[in-house]
Tab-separated table of C-alpha atoms and ligand atoms in Angstrom:
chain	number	residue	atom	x	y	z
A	1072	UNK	CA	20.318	-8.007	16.609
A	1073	UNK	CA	16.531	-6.696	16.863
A	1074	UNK	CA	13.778	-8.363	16.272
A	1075	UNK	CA	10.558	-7.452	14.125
A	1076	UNK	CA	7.059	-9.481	13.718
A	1077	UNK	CA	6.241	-8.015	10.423
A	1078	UNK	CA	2.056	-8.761	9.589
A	1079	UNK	CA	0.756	-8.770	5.668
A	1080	UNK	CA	4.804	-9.176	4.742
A	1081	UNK	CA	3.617	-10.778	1.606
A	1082	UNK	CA	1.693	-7.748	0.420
A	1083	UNK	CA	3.822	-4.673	-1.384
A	1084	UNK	CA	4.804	-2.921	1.823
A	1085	UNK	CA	5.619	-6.271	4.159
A	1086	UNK	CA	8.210	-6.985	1.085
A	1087	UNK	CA	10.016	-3.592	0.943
A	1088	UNK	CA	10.294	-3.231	4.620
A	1089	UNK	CA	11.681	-7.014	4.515
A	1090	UNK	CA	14.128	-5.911	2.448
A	1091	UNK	CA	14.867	-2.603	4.169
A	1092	UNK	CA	14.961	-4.459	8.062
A	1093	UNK	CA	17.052	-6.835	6.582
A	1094	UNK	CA	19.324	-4.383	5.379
A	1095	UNK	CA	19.746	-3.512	9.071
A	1096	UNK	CA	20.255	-6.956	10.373
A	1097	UNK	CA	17.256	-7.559	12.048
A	1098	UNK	CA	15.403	-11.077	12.370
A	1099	UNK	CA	12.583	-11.160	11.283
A	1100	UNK	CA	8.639	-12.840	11.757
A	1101	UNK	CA	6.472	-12.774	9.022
A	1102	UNK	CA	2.973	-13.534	9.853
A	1103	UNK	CA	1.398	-15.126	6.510
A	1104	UNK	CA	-2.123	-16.402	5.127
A	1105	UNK	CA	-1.973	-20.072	4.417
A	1106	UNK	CA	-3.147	-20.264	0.574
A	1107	UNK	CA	-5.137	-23.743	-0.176
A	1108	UNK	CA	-3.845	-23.971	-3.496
A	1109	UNK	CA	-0.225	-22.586	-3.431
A	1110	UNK	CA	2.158	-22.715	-0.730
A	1111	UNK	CA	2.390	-20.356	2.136
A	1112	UNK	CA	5.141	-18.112	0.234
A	1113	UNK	CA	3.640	-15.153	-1.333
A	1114	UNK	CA	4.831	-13.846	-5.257
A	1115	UNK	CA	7.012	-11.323	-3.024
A	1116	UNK	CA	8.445	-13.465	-0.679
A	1117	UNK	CA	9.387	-16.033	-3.350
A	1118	UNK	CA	11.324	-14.011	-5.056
A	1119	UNK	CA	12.584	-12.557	-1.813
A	1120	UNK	CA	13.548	-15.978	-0.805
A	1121	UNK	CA	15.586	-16.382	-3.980
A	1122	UNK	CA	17.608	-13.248	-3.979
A	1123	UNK	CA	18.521	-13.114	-0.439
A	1124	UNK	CA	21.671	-14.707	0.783
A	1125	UNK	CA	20.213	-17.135	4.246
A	1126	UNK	CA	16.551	-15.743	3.796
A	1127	UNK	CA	15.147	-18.454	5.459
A	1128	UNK	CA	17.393	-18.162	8.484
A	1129	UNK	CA	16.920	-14.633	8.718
A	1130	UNK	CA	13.149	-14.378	7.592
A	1131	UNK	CA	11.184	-16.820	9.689
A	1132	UNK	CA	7.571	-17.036	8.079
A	1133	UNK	CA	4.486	-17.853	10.560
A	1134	UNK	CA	1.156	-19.614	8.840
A	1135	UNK	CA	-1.236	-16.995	10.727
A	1136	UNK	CA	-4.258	-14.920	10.377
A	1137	UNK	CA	-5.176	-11.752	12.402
A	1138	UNK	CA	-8.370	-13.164	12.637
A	1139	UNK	CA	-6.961	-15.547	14.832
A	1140	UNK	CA	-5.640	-14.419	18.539
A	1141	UNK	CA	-3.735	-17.325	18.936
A	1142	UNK	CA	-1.278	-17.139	16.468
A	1143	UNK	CA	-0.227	-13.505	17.424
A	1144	UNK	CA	-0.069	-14.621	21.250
A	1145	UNK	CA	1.679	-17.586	20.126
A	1146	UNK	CA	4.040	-16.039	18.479
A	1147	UNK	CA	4.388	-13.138	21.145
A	1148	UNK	CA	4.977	-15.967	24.140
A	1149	UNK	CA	7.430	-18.073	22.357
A	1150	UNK	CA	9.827	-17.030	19.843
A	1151	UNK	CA	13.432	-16.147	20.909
A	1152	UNK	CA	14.854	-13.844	21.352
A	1153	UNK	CA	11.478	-11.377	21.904
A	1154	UNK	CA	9.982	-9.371	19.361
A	1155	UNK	CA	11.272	-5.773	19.691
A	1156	UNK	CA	8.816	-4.552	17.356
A	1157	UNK	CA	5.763	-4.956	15.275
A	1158	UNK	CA	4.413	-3.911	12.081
A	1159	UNK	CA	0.981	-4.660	11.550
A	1160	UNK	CA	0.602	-3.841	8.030
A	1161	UNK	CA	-1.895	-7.100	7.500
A	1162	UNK	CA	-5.402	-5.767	6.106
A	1163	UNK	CA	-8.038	-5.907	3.702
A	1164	UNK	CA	-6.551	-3.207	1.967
A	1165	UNK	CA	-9.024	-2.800	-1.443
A	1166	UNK	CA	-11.335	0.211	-0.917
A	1167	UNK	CA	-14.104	-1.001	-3.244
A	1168	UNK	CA	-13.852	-4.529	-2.340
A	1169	UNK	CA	-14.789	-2.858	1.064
A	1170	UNK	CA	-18.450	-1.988	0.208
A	1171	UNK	CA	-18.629	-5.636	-0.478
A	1172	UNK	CA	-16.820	-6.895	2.173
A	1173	UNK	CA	-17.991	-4.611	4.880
A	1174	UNK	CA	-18.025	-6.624	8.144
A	1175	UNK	CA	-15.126	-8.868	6.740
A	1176	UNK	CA	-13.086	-5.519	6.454
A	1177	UNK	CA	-14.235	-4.143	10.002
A	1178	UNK	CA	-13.047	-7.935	11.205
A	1179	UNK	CA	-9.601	-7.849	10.086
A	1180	UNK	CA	-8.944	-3.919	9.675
A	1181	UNK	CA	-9.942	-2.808	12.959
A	1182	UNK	CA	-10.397	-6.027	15.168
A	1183	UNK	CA	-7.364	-7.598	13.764
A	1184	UNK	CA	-5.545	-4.199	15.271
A	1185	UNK	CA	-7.414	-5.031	18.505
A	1186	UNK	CA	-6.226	-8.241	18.526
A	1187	UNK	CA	-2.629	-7.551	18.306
A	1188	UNK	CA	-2.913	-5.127	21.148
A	1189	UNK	CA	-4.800	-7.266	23.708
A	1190	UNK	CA	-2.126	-9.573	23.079
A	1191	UNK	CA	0.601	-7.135	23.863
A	1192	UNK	CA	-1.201	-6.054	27.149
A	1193	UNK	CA	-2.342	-9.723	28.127
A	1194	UNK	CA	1.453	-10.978	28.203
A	1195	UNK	CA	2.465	-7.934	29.579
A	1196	UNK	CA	4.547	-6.285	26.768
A	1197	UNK	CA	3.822	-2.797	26.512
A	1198	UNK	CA	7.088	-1.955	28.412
A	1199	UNK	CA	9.442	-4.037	25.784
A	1200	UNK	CA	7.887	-4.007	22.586
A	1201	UNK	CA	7.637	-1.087	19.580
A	1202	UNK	CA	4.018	-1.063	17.401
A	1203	UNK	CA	3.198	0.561	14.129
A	1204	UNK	CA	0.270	0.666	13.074
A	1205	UNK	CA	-0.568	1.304	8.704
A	1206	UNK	CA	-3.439	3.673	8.686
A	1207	UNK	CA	-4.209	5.259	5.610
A	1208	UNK	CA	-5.213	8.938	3.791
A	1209	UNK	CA	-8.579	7.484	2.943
A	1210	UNK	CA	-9.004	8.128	6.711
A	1211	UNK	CA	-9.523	11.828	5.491
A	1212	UNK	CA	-12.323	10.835	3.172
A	1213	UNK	CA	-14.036	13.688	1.278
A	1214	UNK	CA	-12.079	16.659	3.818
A	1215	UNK	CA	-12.451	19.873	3.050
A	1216	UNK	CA	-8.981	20.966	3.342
A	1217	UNK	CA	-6.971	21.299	0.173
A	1218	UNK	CA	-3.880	19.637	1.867
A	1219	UNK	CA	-4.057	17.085	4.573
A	1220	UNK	CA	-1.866	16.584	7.594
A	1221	UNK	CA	-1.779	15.113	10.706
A	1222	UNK	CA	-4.282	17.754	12.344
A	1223	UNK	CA	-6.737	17.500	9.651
A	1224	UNK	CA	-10.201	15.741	10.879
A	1225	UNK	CA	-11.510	12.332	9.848
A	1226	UNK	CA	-14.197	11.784	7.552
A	1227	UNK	CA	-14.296	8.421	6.329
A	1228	UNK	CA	-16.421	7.742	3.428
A	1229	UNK	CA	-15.771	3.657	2.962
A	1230	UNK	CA	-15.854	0.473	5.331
A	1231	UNK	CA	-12.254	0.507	4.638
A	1232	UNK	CA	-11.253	4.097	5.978
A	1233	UNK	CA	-14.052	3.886	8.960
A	1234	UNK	CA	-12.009	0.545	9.618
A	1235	UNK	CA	-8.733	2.239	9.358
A	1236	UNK	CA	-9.812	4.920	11.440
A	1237	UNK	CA	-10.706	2.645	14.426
A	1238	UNK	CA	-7.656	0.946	14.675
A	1239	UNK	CA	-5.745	4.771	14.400
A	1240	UNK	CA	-7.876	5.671	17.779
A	1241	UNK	CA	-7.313	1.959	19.290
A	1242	UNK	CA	-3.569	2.907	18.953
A	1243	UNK	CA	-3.571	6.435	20.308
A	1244	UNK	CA	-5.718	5.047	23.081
A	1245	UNK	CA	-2.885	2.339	23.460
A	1246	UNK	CA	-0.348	5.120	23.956
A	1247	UNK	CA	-2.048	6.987	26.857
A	1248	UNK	CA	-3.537	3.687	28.412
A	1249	UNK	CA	-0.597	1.205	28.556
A	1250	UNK	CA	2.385	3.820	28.120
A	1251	UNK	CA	3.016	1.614	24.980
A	1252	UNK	CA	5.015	3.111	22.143
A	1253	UNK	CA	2.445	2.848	19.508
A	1254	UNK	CA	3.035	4.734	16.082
A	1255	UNK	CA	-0.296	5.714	13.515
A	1256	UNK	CA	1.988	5.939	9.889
A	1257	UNK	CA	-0.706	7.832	8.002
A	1258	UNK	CA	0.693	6.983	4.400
A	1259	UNK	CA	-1.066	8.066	1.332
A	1260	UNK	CA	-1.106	6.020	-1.786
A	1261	UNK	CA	2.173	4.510	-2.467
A	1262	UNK	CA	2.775	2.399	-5.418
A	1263	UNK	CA	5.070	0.302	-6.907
A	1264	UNK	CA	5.862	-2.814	-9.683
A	1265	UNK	CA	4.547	-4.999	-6.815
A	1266	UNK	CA	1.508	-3.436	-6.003
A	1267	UNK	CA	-1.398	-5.335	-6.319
A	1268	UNK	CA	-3.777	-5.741	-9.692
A	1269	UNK	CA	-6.665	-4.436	-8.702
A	1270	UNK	CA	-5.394	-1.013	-8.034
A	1271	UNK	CA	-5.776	1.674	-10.525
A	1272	UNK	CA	-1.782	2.446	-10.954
A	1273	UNK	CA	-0.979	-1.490	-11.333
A	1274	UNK	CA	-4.146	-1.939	-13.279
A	1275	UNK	CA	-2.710	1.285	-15.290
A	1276	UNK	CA	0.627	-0.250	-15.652
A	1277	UNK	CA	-0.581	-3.659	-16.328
A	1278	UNK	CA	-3.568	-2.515	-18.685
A	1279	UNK	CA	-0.271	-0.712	-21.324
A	1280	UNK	CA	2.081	-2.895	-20.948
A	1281	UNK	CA	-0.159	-5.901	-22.285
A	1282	UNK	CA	-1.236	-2.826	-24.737
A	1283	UNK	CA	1.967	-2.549	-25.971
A	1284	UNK	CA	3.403	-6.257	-26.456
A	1285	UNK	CA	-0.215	-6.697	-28.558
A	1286	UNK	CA	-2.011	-8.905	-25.990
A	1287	UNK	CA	-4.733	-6.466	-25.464
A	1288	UNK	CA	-6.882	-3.630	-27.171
A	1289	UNK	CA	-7.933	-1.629	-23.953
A	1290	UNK	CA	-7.898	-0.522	-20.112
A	1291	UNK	CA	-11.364	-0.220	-18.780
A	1292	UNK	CA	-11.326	2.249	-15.831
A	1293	UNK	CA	-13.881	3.920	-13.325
A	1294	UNK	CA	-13.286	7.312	-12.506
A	1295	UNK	CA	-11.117	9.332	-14.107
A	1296	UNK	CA	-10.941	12.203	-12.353
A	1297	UNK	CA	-10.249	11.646	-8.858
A	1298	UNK	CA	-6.942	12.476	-7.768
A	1299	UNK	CA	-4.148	10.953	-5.316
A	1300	UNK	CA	-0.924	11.503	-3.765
A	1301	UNK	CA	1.119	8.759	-5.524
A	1302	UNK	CA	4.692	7.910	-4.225
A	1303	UNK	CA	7.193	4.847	-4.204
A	1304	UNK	CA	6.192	2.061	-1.468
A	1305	UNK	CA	10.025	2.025	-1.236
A	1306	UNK	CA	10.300	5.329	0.056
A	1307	UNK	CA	7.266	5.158	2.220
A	1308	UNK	CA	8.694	2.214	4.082
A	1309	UNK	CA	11.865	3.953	5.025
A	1310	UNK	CA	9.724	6.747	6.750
A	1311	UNK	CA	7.790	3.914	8.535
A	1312	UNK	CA	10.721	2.794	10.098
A	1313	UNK	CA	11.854	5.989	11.235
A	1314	UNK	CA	8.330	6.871	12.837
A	1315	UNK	CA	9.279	3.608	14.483
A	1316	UNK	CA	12.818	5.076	15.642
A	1317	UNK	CA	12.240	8.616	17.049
A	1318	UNK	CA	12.528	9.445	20.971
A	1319	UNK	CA	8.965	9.354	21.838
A	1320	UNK	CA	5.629	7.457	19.597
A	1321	UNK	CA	4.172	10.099	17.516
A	1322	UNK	CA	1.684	9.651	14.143
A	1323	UNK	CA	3.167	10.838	11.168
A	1324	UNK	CA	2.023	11.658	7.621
A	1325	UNK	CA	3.677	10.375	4.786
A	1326	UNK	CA	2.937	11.519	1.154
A	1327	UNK	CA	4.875	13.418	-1.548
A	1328	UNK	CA	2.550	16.558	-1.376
A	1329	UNK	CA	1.989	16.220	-4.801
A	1330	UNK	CA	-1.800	15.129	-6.559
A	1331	UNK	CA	-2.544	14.108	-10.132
A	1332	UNK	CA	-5.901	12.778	-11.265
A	1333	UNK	CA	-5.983	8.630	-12.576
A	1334	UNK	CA	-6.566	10.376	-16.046
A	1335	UNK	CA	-2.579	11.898	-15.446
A	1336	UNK	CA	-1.585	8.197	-14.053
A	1337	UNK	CA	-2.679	6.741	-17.407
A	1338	UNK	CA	-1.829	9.713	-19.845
A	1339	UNK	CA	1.709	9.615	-18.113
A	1340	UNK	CA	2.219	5.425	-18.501
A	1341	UNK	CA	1.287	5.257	-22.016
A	1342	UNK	CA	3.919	8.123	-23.167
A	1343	UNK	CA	6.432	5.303	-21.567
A	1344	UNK	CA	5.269	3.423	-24.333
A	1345	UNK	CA	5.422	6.291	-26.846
A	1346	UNK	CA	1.167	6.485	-27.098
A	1347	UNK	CA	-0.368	9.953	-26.491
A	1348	UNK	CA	-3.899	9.782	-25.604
A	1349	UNK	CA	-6.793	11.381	-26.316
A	1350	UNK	CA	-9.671	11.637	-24.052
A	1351	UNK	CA	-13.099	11.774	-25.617
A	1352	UNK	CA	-16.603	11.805	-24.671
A	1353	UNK	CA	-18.995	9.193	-25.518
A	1354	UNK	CA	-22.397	7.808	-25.008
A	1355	UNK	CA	-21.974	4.056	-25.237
A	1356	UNK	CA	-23.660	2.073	-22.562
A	1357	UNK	CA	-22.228	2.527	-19.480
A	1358	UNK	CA	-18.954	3.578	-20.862
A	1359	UNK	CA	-19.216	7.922	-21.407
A	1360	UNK	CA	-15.209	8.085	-21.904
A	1361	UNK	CA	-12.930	6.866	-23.861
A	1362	UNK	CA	-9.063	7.470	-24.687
A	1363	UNK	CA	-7.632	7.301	-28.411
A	1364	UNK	CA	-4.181	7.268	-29.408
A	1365	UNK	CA	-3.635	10.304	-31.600
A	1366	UNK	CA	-1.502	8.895	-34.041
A	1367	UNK	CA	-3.720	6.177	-35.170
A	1368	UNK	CA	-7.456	6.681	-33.377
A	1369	UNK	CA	-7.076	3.102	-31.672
A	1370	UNK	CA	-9.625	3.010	-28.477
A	1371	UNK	CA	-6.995	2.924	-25.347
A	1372	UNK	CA	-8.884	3.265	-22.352
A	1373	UNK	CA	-12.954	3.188	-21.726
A	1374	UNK	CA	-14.733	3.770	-18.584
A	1375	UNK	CA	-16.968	1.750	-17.111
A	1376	UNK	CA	-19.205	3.524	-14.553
A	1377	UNK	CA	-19.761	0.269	-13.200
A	1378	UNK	CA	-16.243	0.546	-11.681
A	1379	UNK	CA	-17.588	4.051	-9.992
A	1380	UNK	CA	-17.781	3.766	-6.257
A	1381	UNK	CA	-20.467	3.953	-3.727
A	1382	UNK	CA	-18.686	6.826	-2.235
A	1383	UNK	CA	-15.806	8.341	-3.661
A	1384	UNK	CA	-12.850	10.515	-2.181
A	1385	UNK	CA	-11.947	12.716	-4.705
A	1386	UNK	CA	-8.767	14.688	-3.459
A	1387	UNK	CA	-5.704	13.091	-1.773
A	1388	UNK	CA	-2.859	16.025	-1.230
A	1389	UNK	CA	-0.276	15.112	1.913
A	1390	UNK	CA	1.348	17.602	3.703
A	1391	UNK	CA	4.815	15.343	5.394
A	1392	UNK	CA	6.129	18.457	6.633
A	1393	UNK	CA	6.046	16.865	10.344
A	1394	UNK	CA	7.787	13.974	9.034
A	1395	UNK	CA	10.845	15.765	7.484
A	1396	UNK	CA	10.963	17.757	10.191
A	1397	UNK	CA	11.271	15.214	12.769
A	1398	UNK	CA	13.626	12.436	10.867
A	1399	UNK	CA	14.490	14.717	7.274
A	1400	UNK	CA	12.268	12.244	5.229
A	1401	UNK	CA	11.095	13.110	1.866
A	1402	UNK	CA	10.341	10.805	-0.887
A	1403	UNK	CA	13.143	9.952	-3.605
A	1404	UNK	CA	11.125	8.740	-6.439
A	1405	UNK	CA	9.296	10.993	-8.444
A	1406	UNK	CA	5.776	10.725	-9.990
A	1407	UNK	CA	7.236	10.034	-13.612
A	1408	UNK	CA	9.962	7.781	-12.400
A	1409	UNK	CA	7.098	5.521	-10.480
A	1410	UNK	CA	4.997	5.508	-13.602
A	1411	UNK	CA	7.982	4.345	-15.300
A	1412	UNK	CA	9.148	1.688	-13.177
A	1413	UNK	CA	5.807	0.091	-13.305
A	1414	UNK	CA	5.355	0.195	-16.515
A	1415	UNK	CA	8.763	-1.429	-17.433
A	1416	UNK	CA	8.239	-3.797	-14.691
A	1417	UNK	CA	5.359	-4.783	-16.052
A	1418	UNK	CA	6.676	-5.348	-19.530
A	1419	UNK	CA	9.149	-7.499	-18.690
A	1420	UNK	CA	7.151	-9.225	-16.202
A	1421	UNK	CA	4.506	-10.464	-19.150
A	1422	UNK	CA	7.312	-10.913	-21.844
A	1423	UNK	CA	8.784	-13.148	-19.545
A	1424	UNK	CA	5.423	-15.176	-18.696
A	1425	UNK	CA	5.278	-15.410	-22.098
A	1426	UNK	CA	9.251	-16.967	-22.736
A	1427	UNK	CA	10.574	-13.683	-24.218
A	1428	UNK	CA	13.893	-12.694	-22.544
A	1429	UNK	CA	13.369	-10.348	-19.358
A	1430	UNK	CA	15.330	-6.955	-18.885
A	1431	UNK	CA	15.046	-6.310	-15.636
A	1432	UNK	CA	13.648	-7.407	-12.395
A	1433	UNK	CA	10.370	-6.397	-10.343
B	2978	NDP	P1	-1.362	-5.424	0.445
B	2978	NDP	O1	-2.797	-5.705	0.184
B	2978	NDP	O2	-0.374	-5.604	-0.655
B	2978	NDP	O3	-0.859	-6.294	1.681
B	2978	NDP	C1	-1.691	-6.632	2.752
B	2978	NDP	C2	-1.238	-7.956	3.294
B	2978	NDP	O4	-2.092	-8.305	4.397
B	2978	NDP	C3	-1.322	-9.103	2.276
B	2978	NDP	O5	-0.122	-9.823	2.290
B	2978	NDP	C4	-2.465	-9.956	2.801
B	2978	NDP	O6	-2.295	-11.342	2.606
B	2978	NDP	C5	-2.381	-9.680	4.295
B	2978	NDP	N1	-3.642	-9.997	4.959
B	2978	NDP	C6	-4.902	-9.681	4.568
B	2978	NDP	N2	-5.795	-10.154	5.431
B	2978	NDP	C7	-5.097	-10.804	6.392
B	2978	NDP	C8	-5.467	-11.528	7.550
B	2978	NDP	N3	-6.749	-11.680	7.894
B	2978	NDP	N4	-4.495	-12.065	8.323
B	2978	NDP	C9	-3.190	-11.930	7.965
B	2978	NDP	N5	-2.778	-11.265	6.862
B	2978	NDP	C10	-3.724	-10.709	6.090
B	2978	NDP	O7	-1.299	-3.929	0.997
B	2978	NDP	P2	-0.042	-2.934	1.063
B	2978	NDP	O8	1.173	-3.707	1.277
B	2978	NDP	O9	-0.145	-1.979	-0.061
B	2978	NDP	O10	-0.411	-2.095	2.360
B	2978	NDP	C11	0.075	-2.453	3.650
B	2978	NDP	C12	-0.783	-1.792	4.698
B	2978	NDP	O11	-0.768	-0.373	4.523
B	2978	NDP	C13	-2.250	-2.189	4.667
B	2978	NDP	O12	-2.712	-2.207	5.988
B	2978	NDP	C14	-2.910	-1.069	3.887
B	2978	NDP	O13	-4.273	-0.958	4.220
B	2978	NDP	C15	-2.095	0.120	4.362
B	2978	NDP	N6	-2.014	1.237	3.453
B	2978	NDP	C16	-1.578	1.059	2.169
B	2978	NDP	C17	-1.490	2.118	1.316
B	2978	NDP	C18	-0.979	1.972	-0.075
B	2978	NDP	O14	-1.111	2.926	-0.847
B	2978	NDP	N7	-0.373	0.859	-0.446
B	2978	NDP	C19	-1.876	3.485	1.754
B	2978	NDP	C20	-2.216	3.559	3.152
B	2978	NDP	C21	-2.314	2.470	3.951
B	2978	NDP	P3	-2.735	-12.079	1.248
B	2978	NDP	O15	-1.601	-11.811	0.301
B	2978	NDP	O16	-2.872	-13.500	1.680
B	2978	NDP	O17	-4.024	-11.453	0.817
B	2979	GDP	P1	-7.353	3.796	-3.107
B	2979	GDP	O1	-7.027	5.240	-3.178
B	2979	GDP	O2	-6.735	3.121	-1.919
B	2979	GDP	O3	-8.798	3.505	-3.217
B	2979	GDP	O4	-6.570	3.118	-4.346
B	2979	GDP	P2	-7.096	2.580	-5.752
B	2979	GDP	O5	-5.901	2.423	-6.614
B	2979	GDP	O6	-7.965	1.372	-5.574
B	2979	GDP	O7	-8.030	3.743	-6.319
B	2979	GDP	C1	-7.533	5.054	-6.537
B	2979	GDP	C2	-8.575	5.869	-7.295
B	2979	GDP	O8	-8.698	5.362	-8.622
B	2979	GDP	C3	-9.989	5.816	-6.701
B	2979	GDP	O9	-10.496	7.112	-6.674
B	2979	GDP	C4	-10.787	4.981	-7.704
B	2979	GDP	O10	-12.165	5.334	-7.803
B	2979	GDP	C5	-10.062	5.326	-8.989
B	2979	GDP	N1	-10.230	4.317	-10.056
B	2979	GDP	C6	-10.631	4.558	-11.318
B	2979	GDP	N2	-10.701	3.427	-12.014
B	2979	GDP	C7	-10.333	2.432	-11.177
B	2979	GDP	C8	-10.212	1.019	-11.348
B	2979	GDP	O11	-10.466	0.453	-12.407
B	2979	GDP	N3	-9.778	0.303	-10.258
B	2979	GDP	C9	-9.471	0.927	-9.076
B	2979	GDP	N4	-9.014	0.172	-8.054
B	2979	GDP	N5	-9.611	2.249	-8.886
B	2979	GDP	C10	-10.028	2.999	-9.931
């Protein structure tokens, strides 16, 4: 049976590829943040933990932080049998928080990477063990090129996609260095129910659903028009695995090829909930947008410029054609069936916070 050492497996992506190594009967290591007021089982695991037949004998969860050495060597020297492979998926992974947080972000983002790989190196385990590495299509910042691939230059324009970009040349410098198989997944944005709040799509998702149960009057957004390559974290994780499985370490893009603007995103989840919108302009203080249902004028969505970035990257388009020609992967989900998902997720997420009966399950 292989073994993984899965970092940030309480975030959206550690929980899908859970499920999915799982799936193939691996035992796994999850390396996870000790919280000071909950315990150390993330929303995902939990309910991980209470689906899965033997979780906890097959899912072995590590308190840890990447900002700590230790815990990686630690876990590196001792567990048995040997981690096979590891992916470090662990980061500060909100763009705007990263103008905040800039040295914070470097810290874990790109040193946390370094980390991981010194301690690979120092024990001597570039021969035995697999790495993966979660870099991101921020990486490509404001690019030039309509469509982005894996040829396509750099040009970060946040702390979080200069930090991303690091750790991708630590790990291609890893590859020629210490002969280790190391893997750059370059994934663009991929969503699902368990994606975090403070994302636009979950926000989105979030914002209608307590819309349309009556808990709320409106979504207040930033910028409307920038546009992404939204797919299914689901799907994305299943190409991450295969990067991890081909005959030789290669970086591959993964993204649907498709790009819609956050003004689509939101126009598309409230016609789940039978709302058209509207978009108007307006001059209200620091708001200049705002998005009416047509049938009866109610204010849906306002934008706050205050929610505008330093820096923005304004055109995320993925070209995966390397990655379905190496290992035939292509998303499943489509951009309305995402939208859909979350926003019924969602639903029956808050009706059930709030005691009414659930339908389904995130
Ligand atoms: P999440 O933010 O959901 O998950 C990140 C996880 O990393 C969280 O569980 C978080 O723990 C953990 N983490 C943060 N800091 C540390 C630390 N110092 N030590 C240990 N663990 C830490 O992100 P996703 O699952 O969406 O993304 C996974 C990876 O893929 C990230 O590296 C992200 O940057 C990258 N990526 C994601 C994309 C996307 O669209 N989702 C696109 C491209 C790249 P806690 O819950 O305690 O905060
Ligand atoms: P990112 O692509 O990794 O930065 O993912 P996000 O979901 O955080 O942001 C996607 C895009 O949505 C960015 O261009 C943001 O500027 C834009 N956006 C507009 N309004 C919001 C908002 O309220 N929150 C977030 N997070 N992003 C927003």
């Amino acid at each position: 049976m292989p073994t993984a050492l899965v970092t940030g497996i309480g975030g959206q992506d550690g929980s899908y590829l859970c499920e999915l190594l799982l799936q193939k009967d691996y035992t796994i290591h999850g390396l996870l943040r000790q919280r000071s007021s909950a315990p150390c089982m993330s929303e995902h695991m939990s309910h991980l933990a209470a689906s899965i037949k033997n979780f906890r004998a097959r899912v072995i969860l590590h308190v840890g932080d990447v900002l700590d050495p230790f815990c990686i060597l630690k876990i590196l020297s001792t567990v048995s049998p040997p981690i096979d492979e590891i992916y470090h998926l662990a980061a500060q992974s909100h763009v705007a928080l990263s103008f905040h947080l800039q040295l914070y972000t470097c810290d874990v983002n790109a040193l946390g990477t370094v980390r991981i790989l010194q301690a690979i190196t120092t024990l001597g385990l570039q021969a035995r063990v697999k790495f993966y590495n979660a870099c991101s299509s921020e990486m490509y910042g404001q690019a030039a090129q309509s469509e982005q691939d894996e040829k396509t230059p750099f040009q970060p324009v946040s702390p979080y996609a200069s930090s991303k970009a690091f750790s991708f040349w630590l790990v291609a410098s890893a590859r020629i260095a210490y002969g280790l198989f190391a893997v750059n997944g370059i994934l663009f944005n991929h969503e699902s129910p368990r994606r975090g709040l403070d994302f636009v799509t979950r926000k989105i998702s979030h914002g209608v659903a307590q819309i349309h149960l009556g808990n709320a009057c409106t979504i207040e957004l930033g910028n409307l028009d920038a546009r992404r390559d939204w797919g299914h974290a689901r799907d994305y994780m299943r190409g991450v695995y295969d990067m991890m499985h081909q005959r030789a370490p290669e970086d591959f893009v993964l993204a649907t090829g498709e790009s819609r603007s956050v003004r689509d995103f939101a126009e598309a989840a409230f016609r789940v909930v039978g709302v058209e919108l509207r978009l108007l302009s307006w001059s209200g203080v620091g708001t200049k947008e705002i998005g009416l249902d047509r049938r009866n004028g109610q204010i849906q969505v306002k934008v706050n410029e205050e929610l505008y970035r330093p820096a923005e990257v304004w055109h995320l388009q993925g070209c995966a054609s390397k990655a379905w020609e190496a290992f035939n992967w292509k998303p499943d989900v489509s951009f309305e069936d995402l939208v859909r998902e979350m926003v019924e997720a969602d639903i029956a997420l808050l009706k059930a916070q709030n005691g009414m009966p659930m339908k389904s399950k995130i």
